[in-house]
Amino acid sequence: MSGYLESLFSLNGKIALVTGAGGGIGSAIAQALCHAGAHVALTDINLDALQKIKDGLGENASVFKLDMSDIASFAPVAANVAKITGKIDILVNCAGINKREGIVDVDEATYDKIMDVNLKGAYFLSQAVAPYLKEQGGGTIINIGSHNTGMALGGVSVYGASKSGLMALTRSMSVEWAKYGVRANCISPGHFKTELTAPTWAHPERSKYLLERIALNRPGVPDDLVGISIFLASDASSYITGCEFRVDGGFFSGGRPWPFDTKWD
């Protein structure tokens, strides 16, 4: 069985470029792809965070500084990754930012900053990387969406719009680039516990609100995204493109049910 599974899921010989690799979710995905056999190009604006991750992965990872709001740097960074590693097979658009404000409270600067990183950055980085995928006959793009692509919460209007746009972009990529062997899919995490979301889970009302709506009755953790990431990056998903995969503990399905009679109780 092990040989069969390896033939499906192995990333040996693959090169993966992961944005936001210094964060909780980005680092978990980057390390997972590396452990599955890929050489990972770790990118983030925070080089100190990247170096700590690379120290744990050794020669199977490289570090590249990347500011997702600096579009002019995308082509040079992609070229540098390809020059040093030899090619690019996998792109994971994970970098993202948020600021929780009501719709009437958001100013133009905040709107532009969130959109620039979450949507515009992913759009133009994919544009810069796609030629390297096409050149070798194909590859895969994994965009990291959000629960907010399908269900809204108060105070996340700009973030939700950016992630919904990213899902729409995923579909466009899958249609336009299929003839080049390039697949694109979107992973939409639910409510995860990371360093950035710690204030939400420490908030008595917000944490209670979320837990009451998560069927599995716990927040997600970055390692919960490992399996789906390897699946979408590997040949095991060779006939899947343009899809959104929700990893949310059952939130979107309806969460925890109201009381009902059952012989199981």
PDB file of C-alpha atoms in Angstrom:
ATOM      1  CA  MET A   1       0.000   0.000   0.000  1.00  0.00           C
ATOM      2  CA  SER A   2       2.790   2.429   0.867  1.00  0.00           C
ATOM      3  CA  GLY A   3       4.179   2.342  -2.674  1.00  0.00           C
ATOM      4  CA  TYR A   4       0.746   2.951  -4.149  1.00  0.00           C
ATOM      5  CA  LEU A   5       0.050   5.882  -1.841  1.00  0.00           C
ATOM      6  CA  GLU A   6       3.465   7.338  -2.550  1.00  0.00           C
ATOM      7  CA  SER A   7       2.774   7.235  -6.283  1.00  0.00           C
ATOM      8  CA  LEU A   8      -0.382   9.267  -5.680  1.00  0.00           C
ATOM      9  CA  PHE A   9       0.718  11.778  -3.081  1.00  0.00           C
ATOM     10  CA  SER A  10       4.483  12.109  -3.391  1.00  0.00           C
ATOM     11  CA  LEU A  11       5.849  15.546  -4.275  1.00  0.00           C
ATOM     12  CA  ASN A  12       9.395  14.311  -4.847  1.00  0.00           C
ATOM     13  CA  GLY A  13      11.188  16.508  -7.361  1.00  0.00           C
ATOM     14  CA  LYS A  14       8.563  19.261  -7.150  1.00  0.00           C
ATOM     15  CA  ILE A  15       9.265  22.909  -6.340  1.00  0.00           C
ATOM     16  CA  ALA A  16       6.611  24.758  -4.328  1.00  0.00           C
ATOM     17  CA  LEU A  17       6.481  28.523  -3.836  1.00  0.00           C
ATOM     18  CA  VAL A  18       4.451  29.391  -0.733  1.00  0.00           C
ATOM     19  CA  THR A  19       3.497  32.961   0.172  1.00  0.00           C
ATOM     20  CA  GLY A  20       2.839  33.943   3.765  1.00  0.00           C
ATOM     21  CA  ALA A  21       5.034  31.033   4.810  1.00  0.00           C
ATOM     22  CA  GLY A  22       6.034  32.828   7.998  1.00  0.00           C
ATOM     23  CA  GLY A  23       2.482  32.697   9.383  1.00  0.00           C
ATOM     24  CA  GLY A  24       0.683  29.910  11.207  1.00  0.00           C
ATOM     25  CA  ILE A  25      -1.244  28.475   8.256  1.00  0.00           C
ATOM     26  CA  GLY A  26       1.404  29.251   5.633  1.00  0.00           C
ATOM     27  CA  SER A  27       4.166  27.617   7.641  1.00  0.00           C
ATOM     28  CA  ALA A  28       2.083  24.474   8.265  1.00  0.00           C
ATOM     29  CA  ILE A  29       1.344  24.103   4.548  1.00  0.00           C
ATOM     30  CA  ALA A  30       4.955  24.801   3.563  1.00  0.00           C
ATOM     31  CA  GLN A  31       6.295  22.221   6.001  1.00  0.00           C
ATOM     32  CA  ALA A  32       3.710  19.661   4.868  1.00  0.00           C
ATOM     33  CA  LEU A  33       4.656  20.042   1.206  1.00  0.00           C
ATOM     34  CA  CYS A  34       8.307  19.726   2.147  1.00  0.00           C
ATOM     35  CA  HIS A  35       7.733  16.557   4.168  1.00  0.00           C
ATOM     36  CA  ALA A  36       5.834  15.148   1.177  1.00  0.00           C
ATOM     37  CA  GLY A  37       9.001  15.553  -0.882  1.00  0.00           C
ATOM     38  CA  ALA A  38       8.894  19.041  -2.391  1.00  0.00           C
ATOM     39  CA  HIS A  39      11.608  21.662  -2.168  1.00  0.00           C
ATOM     40  CA  VAL A  40       9.798  24.690  -0.777  1.00  0.00           C
ATOM     41  CA  ALA A  41      10.529  28.319  -1.622  1.00  0.00           C
ATOM     42  CA  LEU A  42       9.430  30.058   1.568  1.00  0.00           C
ATOM     43  CA  THR A  43       8.279  33.625   0.930  1.00  0.00           C
ATOM     44  CA  ASP A  44       7.099  36.293   3.342  1.00  0.00           C
ATOM     45  CA  ILE A  45       7.857  39.865   4.312  1.00  0.00           C
ATOM     46  CA  ASN A  46       9.147  38.561   7.669  1.00  0.00           C
ATOM     47  CA  LEU A  47      12.548  36.984   6.990  1.00  0.00           C
ATOM     48  CA  ASP A  48      13.179  36.114  10.649  1.00  0.00           C
ATOM     49  CA  ALA A  49      10.063  33.941  10.723  1.00  0.00           C
ATOM     50  CA  LEU A  50      11.070  32.254   7.475  1.00  0.00           C
ATOM     51  CA  GLN A  51      14.556  31.488   8.712  1.00  0.00           C
ATOM     52  CA  LYS A  52      13.183  29.641  11.739  1.00  0.00           C
ATOM     53  CA  ILE A  53      11.096  27.451   9.447  1.00  0.00           C
ATOM     54  CA  LYS A  54      14.002  26.840   7.084  1.00  0.00           C
ATOM     55  CA  ASP A  55      16.197  25.816  10.010  1.00  0.00           C
ATOM     56  CA  GLY A  56      13.790  22.946  10.608  1.00  0.00           C
ATOM     57  CA  LEU A  57      13.663  21.908   6.940  1.00  0.00           C
ATOM     58  CA  GLY A  58      17.340  22.245   6.060  1.00  0.00           C
ATOM     59  CA  GLU A  59      18.386  22.020   2.431  1.00  0.00           C
ATOM     60  CA  ASN A  60      14.841  21.215   1.345  1.00  0.00           C
ATOM     61  CA  ALA A  61      13.794  24.858   1.682  1.00  0.00           C
ATOM     62  CA  SER A  62      14.922  28.261   0.446  1.00  0.00           C
ATOM     63  CA  VAL A  63      14.040  31.717   1.749  1.00  0.00           C
ATOM     64  CA  PHE A  64      12.902  34.659  -0.380  1.00  0.00           C
ATOM     65  CA  LYS A  65      11.619  38.013   0.837  1.00  0.00           C
ATOM     66  CA  LEU A  66       8.313  38.923  -0.785  1.00  0.00           C
ATOM     67  CA  ASP A  67       6.060  41.910  -0.093  1.00  0.00           C
ATOM     68  CA  MET A  68       2.641  41.072  -1.517  1.00  0.00           C
ATOM     69  CA  SER A  69       1.839  44.758  -1.975  1.00  0.00           C
ATOM     70  CA  ASP A  70       4.915  45.313  -4.172  1.00  0.00           C
ATOM     71  CA  ILE A  71       3.766  44.023  -7.545  1.00  0.00           C
ATOM     72  CA  ALA A  72       6.930  45.190  -9.329  1.00  0.00           C
ATOM     73  CA  SER A  73       8.932  42.662  -7.285  1.00  0.00           C
ATOM     74  CA  PHE A  74       6.865  39.624  -8.298  1.00  0.00           C
ATOM     75  CA  ALA A  75       8.502  38.817 -11.628  1.00  0.00           C
ATOM     76  CA  PRO A  76      12.069  39.176 -10.260  1.00  0.00           C
ATOM     77  CA  VAL A  77      11.251  37.002  -7.238  1.00  0.00           C
ATOM     78  CA  ALA A  78       9.630  34.320  -9.420  1.00  0.00           C
ATOM     79  CA  ALA A  79      12.632  34.399 -11.752  1.00  0.00           C
ATOM     80  CA  ASN A  80      15.005  34.116  -8.798  1.00  0.00           C
ATOM     81  CA  VAL A  81      13.112  31.138  -7.370  1.00  0.00           C
ATOM     82  CA  ALA A  82      13.184  29.402 -10.746  1.00  0.00           C
ATOM     83  CA  LYS A  83      16.868  30.199 -11.219  1.00  0.00           C
ATOM     84  CA  ILE A  84      17.903  28.837  -7.815  1.00  0.00           C
ATOM     85  CA  THR A  85      15.590  25.813  -7.688  1.00  0.00           C
ATOM     86  CA  GLY A  86      15.424  25.063 -11.395  1.00  0.00           C
ATOM     87  CA  LYS A  87      11.656  25.428 -11.894  1.00  0.00           C
ATOM     88  CA  ILE A  88       8.311  26.062 -10.177  1.00  0.00           C
ATOM     89  CA  ASP A  89       5.625  23.352 -10.008  1.00  0.00           C
ATOM     90  CA  ILE A  90       3.317  24.553  -7.243  1.00  0.00           C
ATOM     91  CA  LEU A  91       2.165  28.000  -6.134  1.00  0.00           C
ATOM     92  CA  VAL A  92       0.348  28.455  -2.828  1.00  0.00           C
ATOM     93  CA  ASN A  93      -1.194  31.918  -2.427  1.00  0.00           C
ATOM     94  CA  CYS A  94      -1.534  31.979   1.354  1.00  0.00           C
ATOM     95  CA  ALA A  95      -0.454  35.495   2.362  1.00  0.00           C
ATOM     96  CA  GLY A  96      -3.321  37.554   3.716  1.00  0.00           C
ATOM     97  CA  ILE A  97      -4.216  40.371   6.080  1.00  0.00           C
ATOM     98  CA  ASN A  98      -7.364  41.621   7.783  1.00  0.00           C
ATOM     99  CA  LYS A  99      -8.671  44.450   9.916  1.00  0.00           C
ATOM    100  CA  ARG A 100     -12.029  44.012  11.600  1.00  0.00           C
ATOM    101  CA  GLU A 101     -14.190  47.093  11.062  1.00  0.00           C
ATOM    102  CA  GLY A 102     -17.802  47.778  10.202  1.00  0.00           C
ATOM    103  CA  ILE A 103     -18.599  48.741   6.632  1.00  0.00           C
ATOM    104  CA  VAL A 104     -19.225  52.391   7.555  1.00  0.00           C
ATOM    105  CA  ASP A 105     -15.924  52.537   9.462  1.00  0.00           C
ATOM    106  CA  VAL A 106     -13.584  51.358   6.695  1.00  0.00           C
ATOM    107  CA  ASP A 107     -11.516  54.058   5.028  1.00  0.00           C
ATOM    108  CA  GLU A 108     -10.019  53.870   1.551  1.00  0.00           C
ATOM    109  CA  ALA A 109      -6.492  53.198   2.807  1.00  0.00           C
ATOM    110  CA  THR A 110      -7.609  50.139   4.789  1.00  0.00           C
ATOM    111  CA  TYR A 111      -9.720  48.896   1.885  1.00  0.00           C
ATOM    112  CA  ASP A 112      -6.818  49.217  -0.550  1.00  0.00           C
ATOM    113  CA  LYS A 113      -4.295  47.578   1.804  1.00  0.00           C
ATOM    114  CA  ILE A 114      -6.426  44.465   2.341  1.00  0.00           C
ATOM    115  CA  MET A 115      -7.352  44.160  -1.312  1.00  0.00           C
ATOM    116  CA  ASP A 116      -3.756  44.735  -2.442  1.00  0.00           C
ATOM    117  CA  VAL A 117      -2.417  41.813  -0.413  1.00  0.00           C
ATOM    118  CA  ASN A 118      -5.303  39.343  -0.470  1.00  0.00           C
ATOM    119  CA  LEU A 119      -6.554  39.666  -4.043  1.00  0.00           C
ATOM    120  CA  LYS A 120      -4.440  41.957  -6.210  1.00  0.00           C
ATOM    121  CA  GLY A 121      -1.222  40.434  -4.904  1.00  0.00           C
ATOM    122  CA  ALA A 122      -2.402  36.861  -5.499  1.00  0.00           C
ATOM    123  CA  TYR A 123      -3.639  37.843  -8.970  1.00  0.00           C
ATOM    124  CA  PHE A 124      -0.374  39.339 -10.187  1.00  0.00           C
ATOM    125  CA  LEU A 125       1.904  36.823  -8.457  1.00  0.00           C
ATOM    126  CA  SER A 126      -0.018  34.041 -10.197  1.00  0.00           C
ATOM    127  CA  GLN A 127       0.426  35.947 -13.441  1.00  0.00           C
ATOM    128  CA  ALA A 128       4.186  36.077 -12.797  1.00  0.00           C
ATOM    129  CA  VAL A 129       4.479  32.389 -11.869  1.00  0.00           C
ATOM    130  CA  ALA A 130       2.127  30.903 -14.478  1.00  0.00           C
ATOM    131  CA  PRO A 131       4.662  31.048 -17.347  1.00  0.00           C
ATOM    132  CA  TYR A 132       7.004  28.769 -15.380  1.00  0.00           C
ATOM    133  CA  LEU A 133       4.178  26.259 -14.885  1.00  0.00           C
ATOM    134  CA  LYS A 134       3.232  26.452 -18.572  1.00  0.00           C
ATOM    135  CA  GLU A 135       6.842  26.059 -19.674  1.00  0.00           C
ATOM    136  CA  GLN A 136       7.136  22.601 -18.171  1.00  0.00           C
ATOM    137  CA  GLY A 137       3.726  21.401 -19.259  1.00  0.00           C
ATOM    138  CA  GLY A 138       1.677  22.114 -16.161  1.00  0.00           C
ATOM    139  CA  GLY A 139       1.511  22.656 -12.435  1.00  0.00           C
ATOM    140  CA  THR A 140      -0.918  23.515  -9.690  1.00  0.00           C
ATOM    141  CA  ILE A 141      -2.051  26.671  -7.917  1.00  0.00           C
ATOM    142  CA  ILE A 142      -3.630  26.535  -4.469  1.00  0.00           C
ATOM    143  CA  ASN A 143      -5.333  29.695  -3.286  1.00  0.00           C
ATOM    144  CA  ILE A 144      -6.206  30.051   0.392  1.00  0.00           C
ATOM    145  CA  GLY A 145      -9.686  31.477   0.661  1.00  0.00           C
ATOM    146  CA  SER A 146     -11.869  31.849   3.724  1.00  0.00           C
ATOM    147  CA  HIS A 147     -15.095  30.860   5.402  1.00  0.00           C
ATOM    148  CA  ASN A 148     -16.222  34.330   4.342  1.00  0.00           C
ATOM    149  CA  THR A 149     -16.459  33.290   0.678  1.00  0.00           C
ATOM    150  CA  GLY A 150     -19.834  31.782   1.517  1.00  0.00           C
ATOM    151  CA  MET A 151     -20.936  33.147   4.883  1.00  0.00           C
ATOM    152  CA  ALA A 152     -20.432  36.596   6.362  1.00  0.00           C
ATOM    153  CA  LEU A 153     -19.520  37.772   9.840  1.00  0.00           C
ATOM    154  CA  GLY A 154     -19.737  41.311  11.172  1.00  0.00           C
ATOM    155  CA  GLY A 155     -16.650  43.420  10.621  1.00  0.00           C
ATOM    156  CA  VAL A 156     -15.076  41.473   7.765  1.00  0.00           C
ATOM    157  CA  SER A 157     -16.611  43.114   4.694  1.00  0.00           C
ATOM    158  CA  VAL A 158     -13.358  43.952   2.896  1.00  0.00           C
ATOM    159  CA  TYR A 159     -11.673  40.683   3.850  1.00  0.00           C
ATOM    160  CA  GLY A 160     -14.715  38.704   2.714  1.00  0.00           C
ATOM    161  CA  ALA A 161     -14.855  40.594  -0.575  1.00  0.00           C
ATOM    162  CA  SER A 162     -11.160  39.939  -1.203  1.00  0.00           C
ATOM    163  CA  LYS A 163     -11.458  36.225  -0.493  1.00  0.00           C
ATOM    164  CA  SER A 164     -14.647  35.893  -2.557  1.00  0.00           C
ATOM    165  CA  GLY A 165     -12.753  37.544  -5.384  1.00  0.00           C
ATOM    166  CA  LEU A 166      -9.932  35.070  -4.899  1.00  0.00           C
ATOM    167  CA  MET A 167     -12.365  32.183  -5.325  1.00  0.00           C
ATOM    168  CA  ALA A 168     -13.718  33.750  -8.518  1.00  0.00           C
ATOM    169  CA  LEU A 169     -10.130  34.172  -9.712  1.00  0.00           C
ATOM    170  CA  THR A 170      -9.534  30.475  -8.991  1.00  0.00           C
ATOM    171  CA  ARG A 171     -12.334  29.535 -11.372  1.00  0.00           C
ATOM    172  CA  SER A 172     -10.980  31.832 -14.068  1.00  0.00           C
ATOM    173  CA  MET A 173      -7.510  30.331 -13.718  1.00  0.00           C
ATOM    174  CA  SER A 174      -8.917  26.821 -13.994  1.00  0.00           C
ATOM    175  CA  VAL A 175     -10.739  27.680 -17.221  1.00  0.00           C
ATOM    176  CA  GLU A 176      -8.052  29.747 -18.940  1.00  0.00           C
ATOM    177  CA  TRP A 177      -5.008  27.676 -18.012  1.00  0.00           C
ATOM    178  CA  ALA A 178      -6.344  24.113 -18.214  1.00  0.00           C
ATOM    179  CA  LYS A 179      -5.028  23.725 -21.766  1.00  0.00           C
ATOM    180  CA  TYR A 180      -1.525  24.318 -20.410  1.00  0.00           C
ATOM    181  CA  GLY A 181      -1.887  21.612 -17.777  1.00  0.00           C
ATOM    182  CA  VAL A 182      -2.281  24.129 -14.955  1.00  0.00           C
ATOM    183  CA  ARG A 183      -4.855  23.336 -12.268  1.00  0.00           C
ATOM    184  CA  ALA A 184      -6.181  25.858  -9.721  1.00  0.00           C
ATOM    185  CA  ASN A 185      -8.177  25.166  -6.573  1.00  0.00           C
ATOM    186  CA  CYS A 186      -9.108  27.036  -3.417  1.00  0.00           C
ATOM    187  CA  ILE A 187      -8.946  25.899   0.205  1.00  0.00           C
ATOM    188  CA  SER A 188     -11.302  27.892   2.421  1.00  0.00           C
ATOM    189  CA  PRO A 189     -10.480  27.438   6.114  1.00  0.00           C
ATOM    190  CA  GLY A 190     -13.168  27.968   8.708  1.00  0.00           C
ATOM    191  CA  HIS A 191     -12.392  29.419  12.099  1.00  0.00           C
ATOM    192  CA  PHE A 192      -8.837  28.500  12.998  1.00  0.00           C
ATOM    193  CA  LYS A 193      -6.759  29.173  16.077  1.00  0.00           C
ATOM    194  CA  THR A 194      -3.534  30.943  15.119  1.00  0.00           C
ATOM    195  CA  GLU A 195      -1.472  33.743  16.586  1.00  0.00           C
ATOM    196  CA  LEU A 196      -3.479  36.263  14.550  1.00  0.00           C
ATOM    197  CA  THR A 197      -6.866  34.928  15.682  1.00  0.00           C
ATOM    198  CA  ALA A 198      -5.933  34.539  19.360  1.00  0.00           C
ATOM    199  CA  PRO A 199      -7.936  37.669  20.367  1.00  0.00           C
ATOM    200  CA  THR A 200     -11.075  36.187  18.793  1.00  0.00           C
ATOM    201  CA  TRP A 201     -10.776  32.912  20.693  1.00  0.00           C
ATOM    202  CA  ALA A 202      -9.991  34.779  23.907  1.00  0.00           C
ATOM    203  CA  HIS A 203     -13.151  36.874  23.518  1.00  0.00           C
ATOM    204  CA  PRO A 204     -15.940  35.313  25.633  1.00  0.00           C
ATOM    205  CA  GLU A 205     -18.811  36.182  23.282  1.00  0.00           C
ATOM    206  CA  ARG A 206     -17.099  35.573  19.943  1.00  0.00           C
ATOM    207  CA  SER A 207     -15.569  32.244  20.937  1.00  0.00           C
ATOM    208  CA  LYS A 208     -18.931  31.046  22.306  1.00  0.00           C
ATOM    209  CA  TYR A 209     -20.694  32.183  19.122  1.00  0.00           C
ATOM    210  CA  LEU A 210     -18.244  30.246  16.935  1.00  0.00           C
ATOM    211  CA  LEU A 211     -18.134  27.054  18.981  1.00  0.00           C
ATOM    212  CA  GLU A 212     -21.925  26.850  18.997  1.00  0.00           C
ATOM    213  CA  ARG A 213     -21.820  26.813  15.187  1.00  0.00           C
ATOM    214  CA  ILE A 214     -18.938  24.406  14.575  1.00  0.00           C
ATOM    215  CA  ALA A 215     -20.218  20.831  14.318  1.00  0.00           C
ATOM    216  CA  LEU A 216     -16.920  19.372  15.554  1.00  0.00           C
ATOM    217  CA  ASN A 217     -17.035  21.752  18.544  1.00  0.00           C
ATOM    218  CA  ARG A 218     -13.459  23.024  18.311  1.00  0.00           C
ATOM    219  CA  PRO A 219     -11.457  25.601  16.373  1.00  0.00           C
ATOM    220  CA  GLY A 220      -9.315  24.431  13.515  1.00  0.00           C
ATOM    221  CA  VAL A 221      -5.534  24.339  13.828  1.00  0.00           C
ATOM    222  CA  PRO A 222      -3.063  24.800  10.966  1.00  0.00           C
ATOM    223  CA  ASP A 223      -2.259  21.073  10.815  1.00  0.00           C
ATOM    224  CA  ASP A 224      -5.895  20.456   9.830  1.00  0.00           C
ATOM    225  CA  LEU A 225      -4.979  21.895   6.406  1.00  0.00           C
ATOM    226  CA  VAL A 226      -2.052  19.549   5.788  1.00  0.00           C
ATOM    227  CA  GLY A 227      -3.937  16.666   4.158  1.00  0.00           C
ATOM    228  CA  ILE A 228      -5.964  18.734   1.707  1.00  0.00           C
ATOM    229  CA  SER A 229      -2.892  20.761   0.735  1.00  0.00           C
ATOM    230  CA  ILE A 230      -0.839  17.683  -0.137  1.00  0.00           C
ATOM    231  CA  PHE A 231      -3.831  16.209  -1.979  1.00  0.00           C
ATOM    232  CA  LEU A 232      -4.328  19.294  -4.163  1.00  0.00           C
ATOM    233  CA  ALA A 233      -0.603  19.699  -4.824  1.00  0.00           C
ATOM    234  CA  SER A 234      -0.168  16.063  -5.860  1.00  0.00           C
ATOM    235  CA  ASP A 235      -1.240  13.845  -8.738  1.00  0.00           C
ATOM    236  CA  ALA A 236      -3.958  12.415  -6.507  1.00  0.00           C
ATOM    237  CA  SER A 237      -6.104  15.394  -7.536  1.00  0.00           C
ATOM    238  CA  SER A 238      -5.130  15.377 -11.218  1.00  0.00           C
ATOM    239  CA  TYR A 239      -8.750  15.711 -12.431  1.00  0.00           C
ATOM    240  CA  ILE A 240      -9.768  18.410  -9.966  1.00  0.00           C
ATOM    241  CA  THR A 241      -9.622  22.086 -10.866  1.00  0.00           C
ATOM    242  CA  GLY A 242     -11.694  25.203 -10.212  1.00  0.00           C
ATOM    243  CA  CYS A 243     -13.057  23.848  -6.927  1.00  0.00           C
ATOM    244  CA  GLU A 244     -13.398  25.232  -3.414  1.00  0.00           C
ATOM    245  CA  PHE A 245     -12.679  22.958  -0.463  1.00  0.00           C
ATOM    246  CA  ARG A 246     -14.082  24.043   2.904  1.00  0.00           C
ATOM    247  CA  VAL A 247     -12.119  22.951   5.943  1.00  0.00           C
ATOM    248  CA  ASP A 248     -14.381  24.290   8.648  1.00  0.00           C
ATOM    249  CA  GLY A 249     -15.378  21.538  11.068  1.00  0.00           C
ATOM    250  CA  GLY A 250     -18.926  21.520   9.707  1.00  0.00           C
ATOM    251  CA  PHE A 251     -19.669  25.230  10.169  1.00  0.00           C
ATOM    252  CA  PHE A 252     -20.938  25.828   6.645  1.00  0.00           C
ATOM    253  CA  SER A 253     -23.084  22.685   6.696  1.00  0.00           C
ATOM    254  CA  GLY A 254     -25.125  24.063   9.563  1.00  0.00           C
ATOM    255  CA  GLY A 255     -23.001  23.643  12.655  1.00  0.00           C
ATOM    256  CA  ARG A 256     -24.282  21.920  15.760  1.00  0.00           C
ATOM    257  CA  PRO A 257     -27.946  20.851  15.519  1.00  0.00           C
ATOM    258  CA  TRP A 258     -30.806  21.890  17.738  1.00  0.00           C
ATOM    259  CA  PRO A 259     -32.035  19.239  20.213  1.00  0.00           C
ATOM    260  CA  PHE A 260     -33.708  16.243  18.565  1.00  0.00           C
ATOM    261  CA  ASP A 261     -34.725  12.775  19.631  1.00  0.00           C
ATOM    262  CA  THR A 262     -32.413   9.909  18.710  1.00  0.00           C
ATOM    263  CA  LYS A 263     -31.738   6.464  20.135  1.00  0.00           C
ATOM    264  CA  TRP A 264     -28.019   7.311  20.167  1.00  0.00           C
ATOM    265  CA  ASP A 265     -28.445   9.721  23.103  1.00  0.00           C
TER     266      ASP A 265
END
